[in-house]
Coordinates of C-alpha atoms in Angstrom, one line a residue:
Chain A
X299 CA 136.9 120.9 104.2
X300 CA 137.9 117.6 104.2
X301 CA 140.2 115.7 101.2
X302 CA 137.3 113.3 101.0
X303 CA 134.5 116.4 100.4
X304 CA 136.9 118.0 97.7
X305 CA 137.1 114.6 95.9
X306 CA 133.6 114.3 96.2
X307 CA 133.3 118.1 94.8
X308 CA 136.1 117.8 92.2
X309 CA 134.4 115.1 90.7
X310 CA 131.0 116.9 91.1
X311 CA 132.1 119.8 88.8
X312 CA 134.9 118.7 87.1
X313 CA 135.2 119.8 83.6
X314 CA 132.2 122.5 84.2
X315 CA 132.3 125.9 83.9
X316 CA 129.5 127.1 85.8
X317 CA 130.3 126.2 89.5
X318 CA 129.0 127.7 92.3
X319 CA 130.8 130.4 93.9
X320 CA 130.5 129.2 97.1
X321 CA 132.0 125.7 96.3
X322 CA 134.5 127.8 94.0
X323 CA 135.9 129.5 97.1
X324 CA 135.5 127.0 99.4
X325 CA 137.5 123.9 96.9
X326 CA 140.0 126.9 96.2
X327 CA 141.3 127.3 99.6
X328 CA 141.1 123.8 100.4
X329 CA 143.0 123.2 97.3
X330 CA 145.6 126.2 98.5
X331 CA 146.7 124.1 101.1
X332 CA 146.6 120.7 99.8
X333 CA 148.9 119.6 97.1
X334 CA 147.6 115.8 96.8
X335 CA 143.8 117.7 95.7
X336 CA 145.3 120.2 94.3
X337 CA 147.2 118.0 91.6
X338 CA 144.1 115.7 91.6
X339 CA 142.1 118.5 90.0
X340 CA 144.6 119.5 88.0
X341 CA 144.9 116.2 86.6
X342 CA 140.9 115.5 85.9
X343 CA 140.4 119.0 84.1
X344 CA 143.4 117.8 81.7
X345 CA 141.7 114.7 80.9
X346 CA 137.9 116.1 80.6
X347 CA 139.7 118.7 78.4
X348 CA 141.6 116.1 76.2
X349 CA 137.9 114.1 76.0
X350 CA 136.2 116.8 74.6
X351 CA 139.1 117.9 72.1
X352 CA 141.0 115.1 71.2
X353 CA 138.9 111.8 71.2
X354 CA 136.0 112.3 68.3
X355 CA 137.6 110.5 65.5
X356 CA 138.0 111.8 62.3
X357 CA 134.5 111.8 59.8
X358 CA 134.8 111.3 55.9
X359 CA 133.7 115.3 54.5
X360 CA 130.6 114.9 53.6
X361 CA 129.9 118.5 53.0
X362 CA 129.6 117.9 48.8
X363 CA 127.2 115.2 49.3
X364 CA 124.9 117.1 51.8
X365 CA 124.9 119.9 49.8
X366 CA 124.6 118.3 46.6
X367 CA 121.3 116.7 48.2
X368 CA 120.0 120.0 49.4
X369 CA 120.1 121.2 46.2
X370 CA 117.9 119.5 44.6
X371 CA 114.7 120.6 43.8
X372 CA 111.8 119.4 45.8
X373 CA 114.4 117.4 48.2
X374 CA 115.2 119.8 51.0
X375 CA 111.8 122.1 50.7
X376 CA 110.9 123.1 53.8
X377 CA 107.6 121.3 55.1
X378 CA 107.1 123.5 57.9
X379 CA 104.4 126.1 57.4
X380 CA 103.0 124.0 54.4
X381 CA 99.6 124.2 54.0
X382 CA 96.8 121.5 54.3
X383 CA 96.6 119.7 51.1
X384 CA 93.0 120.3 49.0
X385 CA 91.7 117.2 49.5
X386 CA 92.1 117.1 53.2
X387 CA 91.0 120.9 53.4
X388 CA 87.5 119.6 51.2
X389 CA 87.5 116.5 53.6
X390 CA 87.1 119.0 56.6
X391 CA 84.9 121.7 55.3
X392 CA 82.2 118.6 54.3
X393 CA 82.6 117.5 57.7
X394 CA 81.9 121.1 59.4
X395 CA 79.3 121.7 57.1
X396 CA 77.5 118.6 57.6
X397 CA 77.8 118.6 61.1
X398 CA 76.6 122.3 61.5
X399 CA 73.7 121.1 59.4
X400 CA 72.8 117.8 61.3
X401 CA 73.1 119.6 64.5
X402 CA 70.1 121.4 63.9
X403 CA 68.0 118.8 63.6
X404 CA 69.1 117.3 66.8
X405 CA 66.9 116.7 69.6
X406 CA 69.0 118.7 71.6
X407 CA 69.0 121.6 69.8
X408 CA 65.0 122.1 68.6
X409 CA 64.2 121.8 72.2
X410 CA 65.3 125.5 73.3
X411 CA 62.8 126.3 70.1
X412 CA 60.2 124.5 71.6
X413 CA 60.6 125.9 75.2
X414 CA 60.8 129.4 74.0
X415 CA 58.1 128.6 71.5
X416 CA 60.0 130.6 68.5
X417 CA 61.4 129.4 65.5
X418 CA 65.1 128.7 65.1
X419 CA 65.4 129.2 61.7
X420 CA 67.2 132.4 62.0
X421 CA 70.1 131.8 64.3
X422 CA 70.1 128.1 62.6
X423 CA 70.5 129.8 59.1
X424 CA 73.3 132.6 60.8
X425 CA 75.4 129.4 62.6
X426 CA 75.8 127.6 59.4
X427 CA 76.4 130.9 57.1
X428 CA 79.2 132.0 59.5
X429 CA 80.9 128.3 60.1
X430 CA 81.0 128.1 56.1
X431 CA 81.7 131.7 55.9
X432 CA 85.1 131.4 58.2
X433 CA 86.1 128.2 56.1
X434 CA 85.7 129.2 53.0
X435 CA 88.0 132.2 53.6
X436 CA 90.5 130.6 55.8
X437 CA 90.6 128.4 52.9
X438 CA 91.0 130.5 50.2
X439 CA 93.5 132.7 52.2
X440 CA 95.5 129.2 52.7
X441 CA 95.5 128.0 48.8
X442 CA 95.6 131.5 47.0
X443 CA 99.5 130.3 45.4
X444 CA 97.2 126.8 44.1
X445 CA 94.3 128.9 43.1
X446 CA 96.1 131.2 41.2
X447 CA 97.8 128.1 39.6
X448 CA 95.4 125.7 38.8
X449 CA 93.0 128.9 37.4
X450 CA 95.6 130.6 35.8
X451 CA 95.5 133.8 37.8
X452 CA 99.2 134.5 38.3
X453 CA 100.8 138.0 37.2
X454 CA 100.9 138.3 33.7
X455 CA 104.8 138.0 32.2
X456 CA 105.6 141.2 30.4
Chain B
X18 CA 133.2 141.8 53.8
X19 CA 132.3 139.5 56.3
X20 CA 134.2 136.0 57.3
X21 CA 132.8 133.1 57.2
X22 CA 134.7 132.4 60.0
X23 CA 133.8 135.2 61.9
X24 CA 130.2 134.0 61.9
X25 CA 128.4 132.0 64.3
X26 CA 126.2 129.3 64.2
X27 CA 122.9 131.2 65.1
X28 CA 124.4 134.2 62.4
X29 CA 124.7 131.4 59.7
X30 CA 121.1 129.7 60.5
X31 CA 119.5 133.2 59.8
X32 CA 121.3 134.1 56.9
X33 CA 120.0 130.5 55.2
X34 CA 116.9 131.2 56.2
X35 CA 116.9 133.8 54.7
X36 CA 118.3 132.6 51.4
X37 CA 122.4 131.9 51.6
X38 CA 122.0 128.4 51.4
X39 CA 124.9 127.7 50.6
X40 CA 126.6 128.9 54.1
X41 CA 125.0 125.9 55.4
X42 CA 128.0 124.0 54.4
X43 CA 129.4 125.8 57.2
X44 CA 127.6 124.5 59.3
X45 CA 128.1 120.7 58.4
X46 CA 131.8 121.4 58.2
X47 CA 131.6 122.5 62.0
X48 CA 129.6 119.7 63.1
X49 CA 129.8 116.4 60.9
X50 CA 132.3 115.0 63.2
X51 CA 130.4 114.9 66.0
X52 CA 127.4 113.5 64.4
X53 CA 129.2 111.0 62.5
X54 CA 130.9 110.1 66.1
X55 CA 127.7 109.8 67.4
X56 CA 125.8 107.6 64.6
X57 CA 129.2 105.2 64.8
X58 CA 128.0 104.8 68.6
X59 CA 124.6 103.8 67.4
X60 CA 124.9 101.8 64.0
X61 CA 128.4 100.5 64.3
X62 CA 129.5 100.9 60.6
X63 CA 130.6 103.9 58.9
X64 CA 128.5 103.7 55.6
X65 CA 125.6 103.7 58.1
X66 CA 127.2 106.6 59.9
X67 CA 127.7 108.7 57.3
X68 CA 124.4 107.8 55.4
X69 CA 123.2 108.9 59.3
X70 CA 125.1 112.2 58.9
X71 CA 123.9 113.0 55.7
X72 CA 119.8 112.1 56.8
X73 CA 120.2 114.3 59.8
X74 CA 121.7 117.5 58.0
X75 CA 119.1 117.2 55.9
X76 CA 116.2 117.2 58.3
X77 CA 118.0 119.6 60.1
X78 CA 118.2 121.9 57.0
X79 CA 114.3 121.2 56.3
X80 CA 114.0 122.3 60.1
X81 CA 116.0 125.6 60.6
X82 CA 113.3 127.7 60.0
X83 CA 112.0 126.0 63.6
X84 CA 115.0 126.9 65.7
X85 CA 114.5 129.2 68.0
X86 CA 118.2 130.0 69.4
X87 CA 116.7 129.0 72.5
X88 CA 119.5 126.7 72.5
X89 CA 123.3 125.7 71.0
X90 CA 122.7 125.3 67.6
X91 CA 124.9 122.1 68.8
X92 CA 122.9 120.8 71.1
X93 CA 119.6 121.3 69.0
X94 CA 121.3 120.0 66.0
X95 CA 122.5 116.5 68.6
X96 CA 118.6 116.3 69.5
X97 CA 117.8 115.9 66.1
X98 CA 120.2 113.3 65.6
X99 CA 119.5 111.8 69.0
X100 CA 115.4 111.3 67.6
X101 CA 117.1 110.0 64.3
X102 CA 118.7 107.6 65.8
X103 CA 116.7 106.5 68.2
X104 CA 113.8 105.7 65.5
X105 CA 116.1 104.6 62.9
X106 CA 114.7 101.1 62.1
X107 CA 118.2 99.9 61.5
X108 CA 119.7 100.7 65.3
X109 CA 121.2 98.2 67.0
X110 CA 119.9 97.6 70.6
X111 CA 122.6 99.0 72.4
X112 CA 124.5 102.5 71.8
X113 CA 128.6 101.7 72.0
X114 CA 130.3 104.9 73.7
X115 CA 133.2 105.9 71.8
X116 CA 135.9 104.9 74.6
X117 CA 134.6 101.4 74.1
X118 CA 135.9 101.5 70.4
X119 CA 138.8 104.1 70.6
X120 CA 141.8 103.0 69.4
X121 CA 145.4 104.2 70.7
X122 CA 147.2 105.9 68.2
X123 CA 150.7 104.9 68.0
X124 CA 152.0 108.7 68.0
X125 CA 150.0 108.9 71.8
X126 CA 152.7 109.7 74.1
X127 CA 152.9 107.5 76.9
X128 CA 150.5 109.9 79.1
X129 CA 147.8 110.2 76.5
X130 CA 148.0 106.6 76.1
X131 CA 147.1 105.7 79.7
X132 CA 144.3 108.4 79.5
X133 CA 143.1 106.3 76.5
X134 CA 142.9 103.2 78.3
X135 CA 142.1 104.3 81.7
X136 CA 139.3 106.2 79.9
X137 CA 138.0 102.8 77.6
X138 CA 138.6 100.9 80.8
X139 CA 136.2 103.5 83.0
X140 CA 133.8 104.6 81.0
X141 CA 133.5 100.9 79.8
X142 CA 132.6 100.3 83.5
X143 CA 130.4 103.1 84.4
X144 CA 128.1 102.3 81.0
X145 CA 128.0 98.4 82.3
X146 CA 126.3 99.5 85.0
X147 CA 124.2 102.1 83.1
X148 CA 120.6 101.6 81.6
X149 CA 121.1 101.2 77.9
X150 CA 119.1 104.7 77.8
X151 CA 121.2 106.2 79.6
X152 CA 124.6 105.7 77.9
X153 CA 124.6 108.1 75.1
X154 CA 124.3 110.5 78.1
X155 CA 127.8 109.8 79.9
X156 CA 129.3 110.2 75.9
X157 CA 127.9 113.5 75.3
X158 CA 128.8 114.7 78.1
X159 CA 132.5 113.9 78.1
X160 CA 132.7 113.6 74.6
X161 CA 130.0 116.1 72.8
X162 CA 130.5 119.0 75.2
X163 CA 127.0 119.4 76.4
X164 CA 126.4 120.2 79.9
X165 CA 123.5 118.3 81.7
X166 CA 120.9 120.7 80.8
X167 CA 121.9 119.9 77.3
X168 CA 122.0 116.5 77.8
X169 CA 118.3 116.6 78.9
X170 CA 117.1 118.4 76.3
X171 CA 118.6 116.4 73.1
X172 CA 117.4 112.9 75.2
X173 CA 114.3 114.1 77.0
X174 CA 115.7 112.2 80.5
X175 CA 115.9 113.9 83.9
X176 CA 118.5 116.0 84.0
X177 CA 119.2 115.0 88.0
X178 CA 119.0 111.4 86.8
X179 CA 122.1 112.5 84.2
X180 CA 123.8 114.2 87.0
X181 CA 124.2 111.2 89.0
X182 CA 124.9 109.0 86.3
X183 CA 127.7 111.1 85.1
X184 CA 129.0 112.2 88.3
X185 CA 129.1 108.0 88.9
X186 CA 131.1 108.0 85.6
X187 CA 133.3 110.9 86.3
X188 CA 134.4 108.8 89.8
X189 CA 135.4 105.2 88.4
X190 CA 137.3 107.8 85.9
X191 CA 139.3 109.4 88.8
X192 CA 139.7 106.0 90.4
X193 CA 141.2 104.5 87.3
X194 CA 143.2 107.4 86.4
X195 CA 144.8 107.0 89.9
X196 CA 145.3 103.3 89.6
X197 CA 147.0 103.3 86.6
X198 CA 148.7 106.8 86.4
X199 CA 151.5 107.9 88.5
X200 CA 152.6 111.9 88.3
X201 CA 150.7 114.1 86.5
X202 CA 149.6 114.1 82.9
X203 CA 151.4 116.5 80.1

């Protein structure tokens, strides 16, 4: 290996802990036998070490204030895992609803009945009742802590 | 009972998960230098960098139940603060690297200082000749401690693209240091 491909190598993976060890071996004995790379690499992982221990500068503690802030109620709550507000949730069930229920009188849709010459009523009727049936129990399963709230349903306090 | 100290950073994000919130002061203590360094690189004034510091614990804090431990709690804790940053309506349109603003402490010894200025005068270089996106990457990684993977993950940029900017950085470095340094460095 030449002093140039070292260079090129000690600056390559400088300051990195995962090297190759192929390149590991191969920069080692180079570096064995030559004192100008060898002190060249010594040098850089000195200053990549200094860098990353020596060179932030000093932050005012704001541990107190952060904290303080976190506890306050309402401030910090978590949002993830919070659940679709009501009015959004009512927003969306009048919009499946009413599209389940519009879609039947589509075109589209009475054509089949025509073809077939039956009536659709039935599977119309069994669409809709299980499209309102899955909402209405996704949303009651989503809003039972609000239910229980706004109705008054919560554990009785001994 | 168990030490604080002894914990680490994943340990302490499930235990205030879980309910110890208060171990999450830990966690700032660990860290708020590092994000304060950085949001000095992007607002330029430390009441903005420590009203920065404060916002991103905070989000962070709201987000722990999120992380994974797919990565450093560092480096997912830097992306946060990268994101803040970045869409912070306040930022300045160009991210200062910390050797540009470093000053030389008088009790350097007369090594350290030339590392100091051979390090403001390269790194000052290699970030001239860097797209303004691309900055913050050359600081965190000589400064933060992340490795390129890292890097990518907190920015979102190529990590090959970081690669070569760093390993562009990390050569002016070497060149400098040799320019202005004779013998080796204690």
């Amino acid at each position: 290996m030449t002093c140039e491909r070292a260079t090129e190598l000690i600056d390559q993976y400088g300051g990195e802990t995962s090297v190759p060890p192929l390149v590991r071996i191969r920069l080692a004995f180079h570096l064995a036998h030559c004192r100008t790379c060898a002190e060249e690499a010594v040098r850089m992982e000195r200053v990549y070490r200094f860098l990353r221990t020596d060179y932030i500068s000093e932050a005012p503690d704001l541990r107190s204030a952060i904290m303080d802030k976190i506890n306050i109620p309402g401030e910090a709550e978590n949002p993830v895992g919070e659940p679709v507000s009501l009015r959004n949730w009512v927003l969306v069930g009048m919009i499946v609803f009413f599209s389940l229920l519009l879609s039947s009188v589509g075109l589209e849709f009475s054509a089949p009945g025509i073809l077939l010459r039956s009536n659709l009523l039935l599977p119309i009727t069994l669409t809709l009742g299980f499209g309102v049936t899955i909402y209405g129990g996704v949303f009651i399963a989503s809003h039972m802590d609000d239910f229980s709230e706004r109705f008054g349903l919560g554990p009785r306090e001994l | 009972m168990i030490k604080t100290d002894d914990l680490d950073d994943q340990d302490i994000v499930e235990r205030v998960v879980l309910g110890q919130k208060d171990l999450f002061r830990i966690l700032v203590q660990r860290h708020q230098r590092g994000i304060y360094s950085l949001g000095m690189g992007f607002f330029r004034h430390p009441e903005d960098a420590a009203d920065f510091t404060q916002d991103v614990f905070l989000k962070t804090f709201k987000s722990l139940p999120t992380f994974r431990g797919q990565a450093r709690f560092s480096t997912w804790l830097f992306r946060i603060a990268y994101n803040t940053a970045i869409n912070g309506i306040q930022r300045r349109k160009e991210f200062h690297s910390l050797a540009e603003d470093a000053e030389i402490p008088d009790t350097d010894t007369p090594e350290r200082r030339a590392i100091r200025q051979a390090v403001r005068d390269s790194v000052g270089k290699a970030l001239g000749e860097l797209p303004e996106r691309y900055r913050v990457c050359v600081d965190l990684y000589f400064f933060y401690d992340q490795t390129y993977a890292e890097i990518g993950v907190v920015t979102g940029l190529p990590i090959n693209t970081i690669k070569s900017h760093v390993f562009r950085a990390k050569k002016i470095l070497r060149e400098k240091l040799r320019d202005t340094m004779e013998g080796g460095i204690g």
